[in-house]
XYZ file of C-alpha atoms in Angstrom:
773
model
C -32.515 0.145 -46.030
C -30.621 -2.416 -43.877
C -29.571 -1.285 -40.433
C -25.950 -0.961 -39.710
C -24.487 -3.492 -37.198
C -22.276 -1.596 -34.785
C -19.012 -3.320 -33.808
C -19.975 -3.068 -30.143
C -23.359 -4.542 -30.609
C -24.983 -5.891 -27.414
C -23.150 -3.551 -25.074
C -25.294 -1.028 -23.352
C -23.211 0.070 -20.365
C -19.630 0.104 -19.385
C -18.214 1.146 -15.871
C -14.582 2.223 -15.737
C -12.912 1.586 -12.367
C -10.021 3.868 -11.409
C -9.456 7.464 -10.174
C -10.957 10.539 -11.952
C -10.429 14.168 -12.130
C -10.403 16.618 -10.174
C -8.188 14.091 -8.172
C -4.662 14.827 -9.455
C -2.810 11.987 -10.862
C -2.094 10.342 -14.073
C -4.584 7.440 -13.565
C -7.308 10.017 -12.863
C -6.555 11.900 -16.137
C -6.355 8.528 -18.098
C -9.713 7.478 -16.665
C -11.356 10.663 -17.425
C -10.168 10.952 -20.995
C -11.156 7.191 -21.529
C -14.670 7.783 -20.254
C -15.055 10.847 -22.363
C -13.693 9.208 -25.460
C -15.984 6.054 -25.147
C -18.985 8.305 -24.501
C -18.132 10.398 -27.738
C -17.419 7.395 -29.868
C -20.441 5.487 -28.622
C -22.965 7.925 -27.507
C -25.687 5.201 -27.175
C -23.788 3.378 -24.546
C -23.896 4.377 -20.894
C -20.414 4.960 -19.874
C -19.721 5.730 -16.135
C -16.916 5.641 -13.592
C -16.424 3.862 -10.277
C -13.722 5.859 -8.454
C -11.241 5.485 -5.618
C -11.053 8.127 -2.937
C -7.848 8.677 -0.946
C -9.563 11.081 1.612
C -12.962 10.442 3.294
C -14.590 13.546 1.871
C -13.795 12.561 -1.728
C -13.746 15.090 -4.700
C -16.278 17.362 -6.293
C -16.818 14.720 -9.215
C -18.717 15.389 -12.407
C -21.904 13.329 -13.134
C -20.061 10.708 -15.014
C -18.743 9.416 -11.640
C -21.518 7.034 -10.401
C -19.968 5.413 -7.309
C -17.109 6.338 -4.861
C -15.067 3.797 -2.944
C -12.917 4.693 0.171
C -9.740 3.006 -1.138
C -8.724 1.764 2.329
C -12.180 0.431 3.365
C -12.710 -3.143 2.328
C -16.437 -3.212 2.762
C -16.766 -0.478 0.075
C -15.332 -2.817 -2.621
C -18.104 -5.394 -1.741
C -20.724 -2.683 -1.844
C -19.548 -1.370 -5.235
C -19.599 -4.998 -6.655
C -23.357 -5.062 -5.566
C -23.890 -1.784 -7.139
C -22.384 -2.810 -10.416
C -24.181 -6.092 -10.464
C -27.554 -4.753 -9.598
C -27.071 -1.887 -12.217
C -26.506 -4.735 -14.911
C -23.317 -3.238 -16.267
C -22.109 -5.114 -19.323
C -18.346 -4.374 -18.924
C -16.132 -3.445 -16.075
C -12.976 -1.763 -17.324
C -10.449 -1.534 -14.598
C -7.431 1.072 -14.618
C -4.879 -0.926 -12.643
C -2.070 0.748 -10.702
C -1.000 -1.023 -7.379
C -0.978 2.232 -5.197
C -4.606 3.428 -5.978
C -6.244 0.607 -4.364
C -6.281 -0.426 -0.672
C -4.801 -3.613 1.031
C -1.352 -5.067 0.696
C -0.048 -4.385 -2.926
C -3.612 -3.047 -3.727
C -5.199 -6.422 -2.946
C -8.791 -5.131 -1.943
C -9.570 -4.637 -5.782
C -9.443 -8.486 -5.957
C -12.529 -8.682 -3.744
C -14.531 -6.287 -6.035
C -13.539 -8.312 -9.055
C -14.216 -11.675 -7.677
C -17.868 -10.659 -6.948
C -18.591 -9.184 -10.305
C -20.899 -11.058 -12.765
C -19.994 -9.023 -15.910
C -16.655 -9.404 -18.028
C -13.638 -7.529 -16.659
C -11.105 -5.722 -18.882
C -8.109 -4.604 -17.053
C -5.745 -1.911 -18.356
C -2.318 -2.262 -16.683
C -0.350 0.896 -16.003
C 2.469 -0.697 -14.065
C 3.966 -4.097 -14.543
C 7.009 -4.959 -12.432
C 9.814 -6.925 -13.812
C 11.231 -8.064 -10.269
C 7.850 -8.055 -8.126
C 7.928 -8.605 -4.442
C 5.754 -11.871 -3.544
C 2.592 -10.110 -2.615
C 2.741 -7.885 -5.967
C 3.484 -10.922 -8.018
C 0.414 -12.750 -6.345
C -1.856 -9.769 -6.924
C -0.885 -9.578 -10.624
C -1.406 -13.173 -11.100
C -4.748 -13.103 -9.281
C -5.716 -9.951 -11.271
C -5.040 -11.862 -14.497
C -7.301 -14.888 -13.165
C -10.048 -12.421 -12.696
C -9.809 -10.474 -15.901
C -11.211 -11.627 -19.282
C -8.609 -9.520 -21.082
C -5.567 -7.575 -20.015
C -4.754 -4.444 -21.975
C -1.006 -3.113 -22.159
C 0.403 0.008 -23.589
C 3.761 -1.308 -24.841
C 5.235 -4.456 -26.403
C 7.466 -4.893 -23.527
C 4.598 -5.219 -21.279
C 3.408 -8.115 -23.351
C 6.649 -9.766 -22.930
C 6.635 -9.302 -19.125
C 3.110 -10.636 -18.781
C 4.026 -13.761 -20.800
C 7.509 -14.531 -19.388
C 7.216 -13.254 -15.562
C 3.628 -13.860 -14.871
C 2.778 -16.701 -17.187
C -0.164 -14.978 -18.657
C -1.391 -16.599 -22.153
C -0.690 -14.547 -25.077
C -4.359 -14.556 -26.243
C -5.402 -13.041 -22.990
C -3.340 -9.876 -23.765
C -4.298 -6.854 -25.985
C -1.940 -4.036 -27.089
C -3.550 -0.692 -27.254
C -1.642 2.644 -27.278
C -1.886 5.020 -24.471
C -4.599 7.524 -25.648
C -3.691 11.006 -26.688
C -5.754 14.141 -27.621
C -5.983 14.879 -31.463
C -3.904 18.077 -32.106
C -2.724 19.622 -35.310
C 0.980 19.453 -36.172
C 1.954 23.052 -35.133
C 4.755 25.447 -35.429
C 6.010 25.791 -31.898
C 6.169 29.719 -32.274
C 2.226 29.716 -32.616
C 1.641 29.757 -28.759
C 4.946 31.209 -27.473
C 3.625 34.873 -27.088
C 0.815 33.395 -24.988
C 3.159 32.170 -22.237
C 5.666 35.083 -22.466
C 8.418 33.019 -24.297
C 8.229 34.690 -27.774
C 11.555 34.405 -29.511
C 12.927 31.841 -27.056
C 13.927 28.379 -27.666
C 11.686 26.362 -25.325
C 12.479 23.230 -23.541
C 9.566 21.589 -21.660
C 9.081 18.960 -18.875
C 5.450 18.345 -17.478
C 3.809 16.125 -15.060
C 3.217 15.711 -11.225
C 6.476 16.670 -9.502
C 8.448 14.046 -7.686
C 12.086 13.236 -6.875
C 12.162 10.335 -9.378
C 11.631 12.787 -12.435
C 15.282 13.620 -12.699
C 14.855 17.247 -13.439
C 17.927 18.288 -11.500
C 19.895 16.626 -14.506
C 18.398 18.866 -16.982
C 19.049 21.900 -14.768
C 22.728 20.778 -14.488
C 22.850 20.515 -18.358
C 21.567 24.018 -18.912
C 24.566 26.045 -18.370
C 26.462 24.324 -21.318
C 23.255 24.846 -23.357
C 22.831 28.489 -22.455
C 26.394 29.144 -23.391
C 25.686 28.079 -26.846
C 22.098 29.209 -27.142
C 21.405 32.052 -24.648
C 17.778 32.325 -25.722
C 16.722 28.927 -24.158
C 14.042 28.779 -21.551
C 13.308 25.669 -19.677
C 9.615 25.321 -18.494
C 8.756 22.808 -15.523
C 5.031 22.507 -15.702
C 3.214 20.589 -13.029
C 2.078 20.637 -9.385
C 3.799 18.524 -6.780
C 2.284 15.203 -6.435
C -0.337 15.360 -3.794
C 0.944 12.261 -1.808
C 4.521 13.727 -1.993
C 3.416 17.134 -0.980
C 1.429 15.592 2.018
C 4.373 13.633 3.103
C 7.433 15.876 2.228
C 5.946 19.260 1.356
C 7.324 20.979 -1.563
C 10.933 19.995 -0.707
C 11.788 18.694 -4.148
C 10.642 21.824 -6.067
C 12.355 24.043 -3.584
C 15.614 22.000 -4.055
C 15.183 22.617 -7.828
C 14.813 26.125 -7.393
C 17.910 26.393 -5.260
C 19.793 24.451 -7.707
C 18.806 26.965 -10.431
C 20.076 29.856 -8.351
C 23.152 28.082 -7.460
C 23.905 27.378 -11.228
C 22.930 30.973 -12.180
C 20.296 29.944 -14.563
C 17.150 31.182 -12.798
C 16.188 33.512 -15.556
C 16.174 30.690 -17.937
C 14.048 28.450 -15.856
C 10.071 28.930 -15.410
C 8.317 26.910 -12.729
C 4.657 26.468 -13.264
C 3.346 25.095 -10.029
C -0.051 23.938 -11.009
C -2.141 21.236 -12.566
C -3.343 22.205 -15.947
C -6.525 20.990 -17.971
C -5.929 19.291 -21.325
C -6.680 22.299 -23.568
C -4.029 24.456 -21.718
C -1.519 21.468 -21.686
C -1.728 21.198 -25.317
C -1.020 24.866 -25.576
C 1.983 24.445 -23.434
C 3.133 21.538 -25.397
C 2.751 23.570 -28.611
C 5.231 26.166 -27.350
C 7.915 23.531 -26.827
C 10.941 23.000 -29.310
C 12.208 20.027 -27.264
C 10.477 17.996 -24.700
C 12.515 16.305 -22.134
C 11.678 13.285 -19.753
C 14.890 12.806 -17.504
C 13.546 10.109 -15.313
C 16.048 8.209 -13.303
C 14.936 4.567 -13.357
C 13.938 2.196 -16.183
C 11.030 0.802 -14.552
C 8.443 2.610 -16.266
C 6.225 0.582 -18.560
C 4.186 3.525 -19.911
C 4.048 7.276 -19.655
C 1.291 9.567 -20.515
C 3.469 12.634 -20.528
C 5.646 10.952 -23.275
C 2.789 9.850 -25.173
C 1.197 13.401 -25.166
C 4.466 15.068 -26.053
C 4.981 12.729 -29.215
C 1.411 13.212 -30.174
C 1.755 16.935 -30.284
C 4.909 16.503 -32.589
C 7.684 17.272 -30.091
C 11.263 16.406 -30.556
C 11.836 14.314 -27.352
C 15.155 13.688 -25.421
C 14.597 10.982 -22.809
C 16.537 8.616 -20.532
C 15.971 4.879 -21.417
C 13.203 3.993 -19.352
C 11.226 0.992 -20.880
C 8.413 2.984 -22.426
C 10.644 5.687 -23.957
C 13.116 3.213 -25.321
C 10.219 1.575 -27.191
C 8.324 4.595 -28.384
C 11.461 6.685 -29.415
C 12.965 3.884 -31.470
C 13.576 4.132 -35.246
C 14.299 7.916 -35.154
C 11.236 9.085 -33.259
C 13.354 10.550 -30.387
C 16.687 10.870 -28.764
C 17.797 8.445 -25.857
C 20.474 9.633 -23.330
C 21.841 7.837 -20.415
C 20.437 7.864 -16.863
C 21.887 10.613 -14.460
C 23.936 12.196 -17.177
C 23.583 15.972 -17.435
C 26.485 16.126 -20.098
C 24.802 13.875 -22.507
C 21.488 15.863 -22.043
C 23.245 19.085 -22.787
C 24.930 17.550 -25.987
C 21.615 16.424 -27.186
C 19.766 19.540 -26.722
C 22.492 21.532 -28.431
C 22.690 19.187 -31.447
C 18.961 19.569 -31.860
C 18.799 23.243 -31.595
C 21.734 23.647 -33.936
C 20.107 21.218 -36.545
C 16.535 22.393 -37.363
C 16.234 19.634 -40.113
C 16.895 16.876 -37.860
C 14.813 18.131 -35.106
C 11.907 18.545 -37.505
C 12.564 15.174 -38.890
C 12.163 13.681 -35.488
C 8.960 15.796 -34.822
C 7.259 14.423 -38.006
C 8.197 10.747 -37.264
C 6.818 11.033 -33.756
C 3.650 12.799 -34.880
C 2.943 10.330 -37.477
C 3.775 7.393 -35.393
C 1.119 8.438 -32.735
C -1.760 9.152 -35.064
C -3.267 5.712 -34.248
C -3.053 6.635 -30.597
C -5.611 9.456 -30.720
C -8.573 8.847 -28.395
C -10.926 8.379 -31.189
C -8.905 5.337 -32.362
C -8.155 4.272 -28.876
C -11.920 4.213 -28.039
C -12.731 2.061 -30.850
C -10.090 -0.495 -29.979
C -11.612 -0.643 -26.461
C -14.874 -1.193 -27.724
C -13.673 -3.883 -29.956
C -12.165 -5.663 -27.055
C -15.321 -5.135 -24.888
C -17.356 -6.813 -27.710
C -14.842 -9.792 -27.991
C -14.829 -10.474 -24.232
C -18.617 -10.291 -24.018
C -19.006 -12.834 -26.800
C -16.357 -15.124 -25.272
C -18.086 -14.999 -21.985
C -21.397 -16.255 -23.417
C -19.358 -19.187 -25.103
C -17.324 -19.739 -22.149
C -18.894 -18.862 -18.701
C -16.625 -18.380 -15.766
C -18.449 -19.443 -12.605
C -17.022 -17.850 -9.433
C -19.721 -18.830 -6.715
C -17.401 -20.764 -4.791
C -14.801 -18.101 -4.740
C -17.295 -15.574 -3.580
C -18.679 -17.871 -0.772
C -14.964 -18.484 0.335
C -14.148 -14.943 0.535
C -17.544 -13.911 2.310
C -17.009 -16.762 4.890
C -13.916 -14.536 6.146
C -14.566 -10.972 5.213
C -18.319 -10.535 5.971
C -17.506 -8.873 9.161
C -16.870 -5.179 8.378
C -13.897 -3.649 9.815
C -13.739 -0.053 11.002
C -11.743 2.467 8.952
C -8.079 2.992 9.976
C -7.650 6.457 11.670
C -4.338 7.410 13.145
C -5.020 10.852 14.482
C -4.606 10.095 18.099
C -1.397 8.059 17.440
C 0.204 11.166 15.900
C -1.022 13.368 18.668
C 0.542 11.133 21.305
C 3.941 11.161 19.446
C 6.371 14.065 19.773
C 10.133 14.207 18.498
C 11.036 11.844 21.339
C 8.850 9.178 20.874
C 5.286 8.255 21.987
C 4.015 9.358 25.300
C 2.704 6.720 27.798
C -0.485 8.311 28.933
C -3.292 10.656 28.193
C -5.713 12.574 30.219
C -8.888 11.800 28.344
C -7.534 12.595 24.783
C -4.764 15.167 25.840
C -1.195 13.653 26.102
C -0.184 13.633 29.611
C 3.542 14.612 29.776
C 3.986 13.921 33.570
C 4.635 10.105 33.130
C 7.000 10.555 30.153
C 7.660 7.506 27.823
C 8.144 3.861 28.121
C 9.985 1.510 25.732
C 7.016 -1.002 25.543
C 4.742 1.637 23.870
C 7.530 2.746 21.544
C 8.045 -0.891 20.555
C 4.294 -1.312 19.877
C 4.177 2.004 18.051
C 6.961 0.812 15.744
C 5.046 -2.261 14.813
C 2.143 -0.191 14.127
C 3.995 2.208 11.813
C 5.840 -0.568 9.988
C 2.662 -2.665 9.459
C 0.939 0.442 7.898
C 3.801 1.105 5.677
C 3.917 -2.426 4.413
C 0.261 -3.581 4.294
C -1.504 -0.189 3.897
C 0.725 1.762 1.444
C -2.207 4.042 0.650
C -2.652 5.048 4.103
C 0.895 5.169 5.116
C 1.956 8.682 4.137
C 4.228 10.091 6.912
C 4.756 6.792 8.653
C 8.367 6.527 7.602
C 9.230 9.455 9.669
C 7.247 7.903 12.552
C 9.178 4.678 12.094
C 12.472 6.638 12.512
C 11.142 8.467 15.744
C 10.187 4.897 17.369
C 13.288 3.218 16.216
C 15.506 6.097 17.492
C 13.816 5.730 20.805
C 14.628 1.932 20.971
C 18.165 2.656 19.883
C 18.822 5.112 22.583
C 17.100 2.821 25.187
C 19.602 0.090 24.464
C 22.474 0.009 27.125
C 25.608 -1.292 25.460
C 27.189 -2.031 28.688
C 24.528 -4.341 30.190
C 23.188 -5.612 26.919
C 19.634 -4.674 27.994
C 17.079 -2.060 27.193
C 16.139 0.649 29.578
C 12.271 0.950 30.126
C 11.156 4.372 31.496
C 12.088 7.843 30.478
C 10.972 11.150 32.050
C 9.556 14.084 29.913
C 12.854 15.638 30.546
C 14.533 12.681 28.739
C 16.199 11.125 31.732
C 16.146 7.203 32.086
C 14.833 6.169 35.478
C 16.804 2.868 35.357
C 19.804 1.262 33.809
C 18.056 -2.035 33.113
C 14.365 -2.650 32.262
C 12.368 -5.717 32.811
C 12.697 -9.028 30.835
C 9.129 -8.511 29.625
C 10.138 -5.102 28.067
C 13.358 -6.456 26.442
C 11.301 -9.499 24.983
C 8.730 -6.918 23.581
C 11.306 -4.831 21.977
C 12.828 -7.873 20.293
C 9.420 -8.640 19.033
C 9.073 -5.210 17.484
C 12.581 -5.200 15.977
C 12.087 -8.594 14.415
C 8.747 -7.385 12.863
C 10.675 -4.234 11.556
C 13.308 -6.567 10.083
C 10.429 -8.513 8.313
C 8.494 -5.405 7.091
C 10.853 -2.444 6.472
C 12.049 -1.621 2.982
C 14.167 1.486 3.876
C 17.680 0.345 3.787
C 18.758 2.593 6.635
C 15.887 1.699 9.057
C 16.426 -2.110 8.031
C 20.118 -1.969 9.012
C 19.385 -0.168 12.330
C 16.645 -2.760 13.054
C 18.827 -5.831 12.099
C 21.823 -4.510 14.138
C 19.803 -3.682 17.282
C 18.035 -7.029 17.147
C 21.085 -8.986 17.006
C 22.641 -6.939 19.844
C 19.521 -7.426 21.890
C 19.222 -11.195 21.103
C 22.212 -11.989 23.202
C 20.560 -11.518 26.760
C 17.361 -13.401 25.952
C 19.018 -16.715 26.012
C 19.067 -16.473 29.645
C 15.513 -15.339 30.229
C 12.945 -17.365 32.170
C 10.100 -15.042 32.202
C 7.394 -16.827 30.027
C 5.983 -13.642 28.414
C 9.461 -12.352 27.863
C 10.361 -15.462 26.090
C 6.976 -15.519 24.069
C 7.605 -11.884 22.913
C 11.004 -12.813 21.811
C 9.930 -15.797 19.993
C 7.350 -13.978 18.106
C 10.013 -11.555 16.988
C 12.517 -14.182 16.221
C 10.077 -15.842 13.950
C 9.461 -12.492 12.115
C 13.216 -11.843 11.810
C 13.771 -15.419 10.390
C 10.974 -14.832 7.822
C 13.466 -12.383 6.409
C 16.766 -13.994 7.137
C 15.783 -17.644 7.417
C 19.359 -18.888 7.328
C 20.792 -17.066 10.288
C 21.976 -20.140 12.259
C 22.516 -18.039 15.365
C 19.024 -16.840 15.607
C 17.857 -20.319 14.825
C 19.810 -21.595 17.736
C 18.475 -19.084 20.113
C 14.812 -19.829 18.903
C 15.340 -23.682 19.529
C 16.528 -22.858 23.227
C 13.678 -20.400 24.013
C 10.913 -22.501 22.264
C 11.999 -25.602 24.219
C 12.043 -23.631 27.456
C 8.562 -22.357 26.907
C 7.366 -25.695 25.987
C 8.693 -27.299 28.856
C 7.265 -24.770 31.278
C 3.886 -25.590 29.874
C 4.658 -29.386 29.846
C 5.809 -29.358 33.507
C 2.917 -27.364 34.988
C -0.154 -28.086 32.756
C -2.804 -30.410 34.018
C -6.008 -31.668 32.343
C -8.106 -29.019 34.168
C -5.598 -26.268 34.017
C -3.397 -26.562 30.802
C -1.268 -23.601 31.627
C 2.510 -22.917 32.421
C 1.820 -20.906 35.447
C -0.591 -21.071 38.516
C -2.453 -17.863 37.499
C -3.477 -15.958 34.376
C -2.772 -12.312 34.285
C -1.798 -9.910 31.107
C -1.137 -10.724 27.563
C -1.971 -14.370 28.031
C -2.727 -15.115 24.464
C 0.915 -14.270 23.450
C 2.148 -17.669 25.162
C 0.041 -19.993 22.846
C 0.794 -17.741 20.035
C 4.657 -18.162 20.541
C 4.132 -22.075 20.723
C 1.994 -22.094 17.494
C 4.713 -20.225 15.659
C 7.587 -22.202 17.094
C 5.871 -25.529 16.447
C 4.918 -24.538 12.880
C 8.463 -23.421 11.764
C 10.258 -26.013 13.843
C 7.906 -28.803 12.526
C 7.029 -29.687 16.193
C 3.560 -30.997 16.360
C 3.589 -31.297 20.083
C 4.179 -27.680 20.367
C 1.396 -26.855 18.070
C -1.092 -29.143 19.829
C -0.013 -27.448 23.180
C -0.596 -24.015 21.761
C -4.060 -25.003 20.354
C -5.101 -26.658 23.670
C -4.061 -23.815 25.852
C -5.463 -21.200 23.583
C -8.806 -23.182 23.360
C -8.872 -23.434 27.177
C -8.024 -19.619 27.507
C -11.095 -18.849 25.435
C -13.473 -20.841 27.642
C -11.947 -18.930 30.535
C -12.363 -15.473 28.844
C -15.808 -16.042 27.137
C -19.263 -15.710 28.671
C -22.610 -15.385 26.919
C -20.861 -15.213 23.503
C -18.645 -12.208 24.282
C -15.166 -11.808 25.325
C -14.265 -11.127 29.036
C -10.593 -10.521 29.628
C -9.168 -11.426 32.893
C -9.393 -8.343 35.098
C -6.226 -6.608 36.286
C -7.684 -6.115 39.672
C -6.498 -9.314 41.132
C -6.103 -11.413 38.020
C -7.037 -15.216 38.311
C -5.262 -17.544 40.574
C -5.777 -21.253 40.062
C -8.502 -22.434 42.465
C -9.292 -18.733 43.254
C -11.762 -16.093 42.296
C -11.440 -14.587 38.678
C -11.156 -10.779 38.752
C -13.887 -9.413 36.334
C -12.318 -6.027 36.324
C -10.333 -3.886 34.987
C -10.384 -5.344 31.614
C -7.457 -4.320 29.479
C -7.098 -3.870 25.696
C -3.768 -5.681 25.567
C -5.310 -8.883 26.569
C -8.012 -8.591 23.689
C -5.079 -7.821 21.150
C -3.003 -10.783 22.320
C -5.973 -13.145 21.806
C -6.926 -11.854 18.449
C -3.274 -12.330 17.258
C -3.141 -15.710 18.674
C -6.523 -16.820 17.086
C -5.500 -15.520 13.681
C -2.394 -17.708 13.900
C -4.401 -20.750 14.941
C -6.590 -19.991 11.995
C -3.743 -19.757 9.656
C -2.391 -23.194 10.790
C -5.661 -25.146 11.015
C -7.842 -23.308 8.550
C -10.623 -23.805 11.079
C -12.916 -20.952 10.763
C -13.885 -21.261 14.428
C -10.541 -19.534 15.242
C -11.387 -16.704 12.904
C -14.864 -16.391 14.594
C -13.158 -16.255 18.030
C -10.694 -13.456 16.778
C -13.774 -11.414 15.634
C -15.454 -12.085 19.124
C -12.351 -10.668 20.828
C -12.193 -7.716 18.333
C -15.790 -6.909 19.098
C -14.865 -6.283 22.748
C -13.362 -3.083 21.565
C -16.527 -2.080 19.618
C -18.963 -2.655 22.700
C -19.693 -6.261 22.658
C -18.567 -6.754 26.309
C -19.777 -6.840 29.906
C -20.893 -3.167 29.761
C -21.977 -3.032 26.021
C -19.916 0.223 25.815
C -17.251 0.781 23.081
C -13.677 1.263 23.977
C -12.801 2.503 20.371
C -13.157 6.133 19.857
C -13.932 6.722 16.197
C -13.598 10.412 16.540
C -9.920 10.273 17.553
C -8.864 6.871 16.328
C -7.697 6.089 19.860
C -8.817 3.508 22.413
C -10.077 4.046 25.993
C -7.868 2.593 28.588
C -10.109 -0.079 29.930
C -13.370 -1.687 31.102
C -14.158 -1.015 34.755
C -16.960 -2.182 37.052
C -18.430 1.450 37.032
C -17.793 2.287 33.288
C -15.186 3.058 30.645
C -11.697 4.471 31.690
C -12.012 7.543 29.557
C -8.260 8.123 29.368
C -6.758 7.214 25.731
C -3.201 6.205 26.429
C -0.609 4.738 24.214
C -1.053 0.968 25.379
C -4.720 0.838 24.778
C -4.552 2.791 21.398
C -1.750 0.743 19.950
C -3.462 -2.509 21.193
C -6.391 -1.447 19.170
C -4.433 -0.409 16.137
C -2.420 -3.736 16.165
C -5.668 -5.769 16.384
C -7.350 -3.803 13.565
C -4.161 -4.102 11.430
C -4.139 -7.834 12.280
C -7.482 -8.361 10.848
C -7.110 -6.129 7.801
C -3.957 -8.236 6.916
C -5.911 -11.441 7.388
C -8.583 -10.256 5.057
C -6.029 -9.331 2.463
C -4.343 -12.602 2.812
C -7.609 -14.427 2.445
C -8.504 -12.519 -0.649
C -5.222 -13.389 -2.231
C -5.492 -17.006 -1.248
C -9.017 -17.430 -2.518
C -9.308 -15.185 -5.444
C -8.322 -17.450 -8.306
C -11.430 -18.840 -10.114
C -11.830 -22.284 -8.493
C -13.332 -23.890 -11.619
C -12.084 -23.940 -15.180
C -14.196 -22.248 -17.719
C -16.893 -24.412 -19.178
C -16.938 -24.352 -22.986
C -20.441 -24.517 -24.512
C -21.356 -24.805 -28.106
C -21.588 -21.745 -30.272
């Protein structure tokens, strides 16, 4: 008897990359279901999972999980790719949602994919219609690195073709998988949940403010008036990230609204995450399922697919997936934010059993091809197709991998913000610490709050998966800066006592410039409309004073902030005018004082030296002044010769600094100098693409980690803070704000560089090579 040839012939192992239960999120549920369905349909295939952890300790995963990645640790992605390559996995199947991977717009994933040797099939759970540049670029690179993209709606196909220029032959449509359940009478399970004899409305899923459940609650009084036996079940735990950032604020607001409307007896809150068996039983009780989401930008919805697959009559707002799935009489669409329309349609369906059951049957029948058995077969077919195509059309990526490794082979420590939070109270960030304990005796200064705002904003923008709670921190620091601004003088105050008393009416020029730097970065990075408006307003108020500054560092700080601001509002002619004045002033200070042996604008070197060439590099780049760029590179290169010995970084000591023709102070070495040099070297690398500058940035960074005069680390991995300096007799064990923020800014700068390089290099450098069949 001839053997049966399987439609997945030649595939022995599949690794699915995503989240996994018991982590609570929709991607985890989907990945778990997909792995189980593939294992059931093709038991001779080894199907395992590579999972993302959003907390260091991970989760108690089942045996199907073979490898865990700390989602914010770039090095883990490289190790994961090595693991999959060594394991000789045949297919990598990625579950893609921007927010579950580390790096700007989830770009860390690209490093993993770029180093894989096997074909990659990527399921897209989110596709943005109007993506920000970094999200567009990640999607474009993701498409390049994937052999096939799977989408779960036809609108998603159009988006990929029209917005991201993905070839149609690279896209496969496969429904969102659902459990195989019988078409049941809703009354069958009602006694199990204490709603026997009731007309049951249901919404389920992880709770978050974009769900729009308040609109259903506002619709209920009219429904109850006509159908007093109605019960509305809201099933689902609060989303873990929402819970961590805001607590159960949304659920409490819904409960308060129900009490205010006098409908509490008709509303049941089930605050828990339910397994698939119990979920299907809950769905079985529902007469009507409601998805009242507030925005159209949702390209797929597992909750809607599940509800339709169990034969529910669905009322939904017109988000993209619902509009497609509920077409042709498979459900009812109501406008966004319209409780009256929701009430009207609920009443119509409850009044008309025939219409309700017709909708149920249409939905159930339509979704039969979406049961997991059918979906797993379609995935296996796609896996076979891409593996066969890869044998015909190899995709060499060696050059890509080497380009990335040349920049990212230095492993960065994990981001840790414990000490930053400890130093911050409801006023702002305290200046000093005694060891690791905040020292309130010295109060606050504006320099540290300006730095802290930059850290918070960079985390929110570039490390969204680590940025929970940083929106409130940004507000704290921004509020401090606003309060520090003296409207009468047009200048910032600097020092505040712990009793919240300012110690002067006008702070230093350097402090003013540093705040302008921070505000410019805030304008460039912030998405929150209120914070953006405040930052923009304060920036423009503070800009007026700097036109008359002559302190080189104040000018340099201001210029870095101005360039960040113009990155957002490039057409602001007044800011451009001030930039030209300040850039020329700084350049002339260099030109008038620099000599061949001392190419510097002052007769001494002291603190934050790297920020001066950094400002020249930015100004020369954006003002198209090659002389400024040359001066910036020349002075930065000279600085490095002064501050490098035996292959390690030696910052100018604050105990005497370095006067021209005088002795160079060896100690005390300060973290802010290392930070300034790192940022300047990164900018020099960005301009020149000379890897030497990157190597210099890493050398300066390693000073924090112990590659210094004393071979002692200043970074404290236990707290996430940084010790205050390197002294002749050892480390200053205090972990104050300035040093901790200098460390965090340095680490964030290199994290951002790594992510940028991944995006720049991650397209396949060579066209696929076609070989004969």
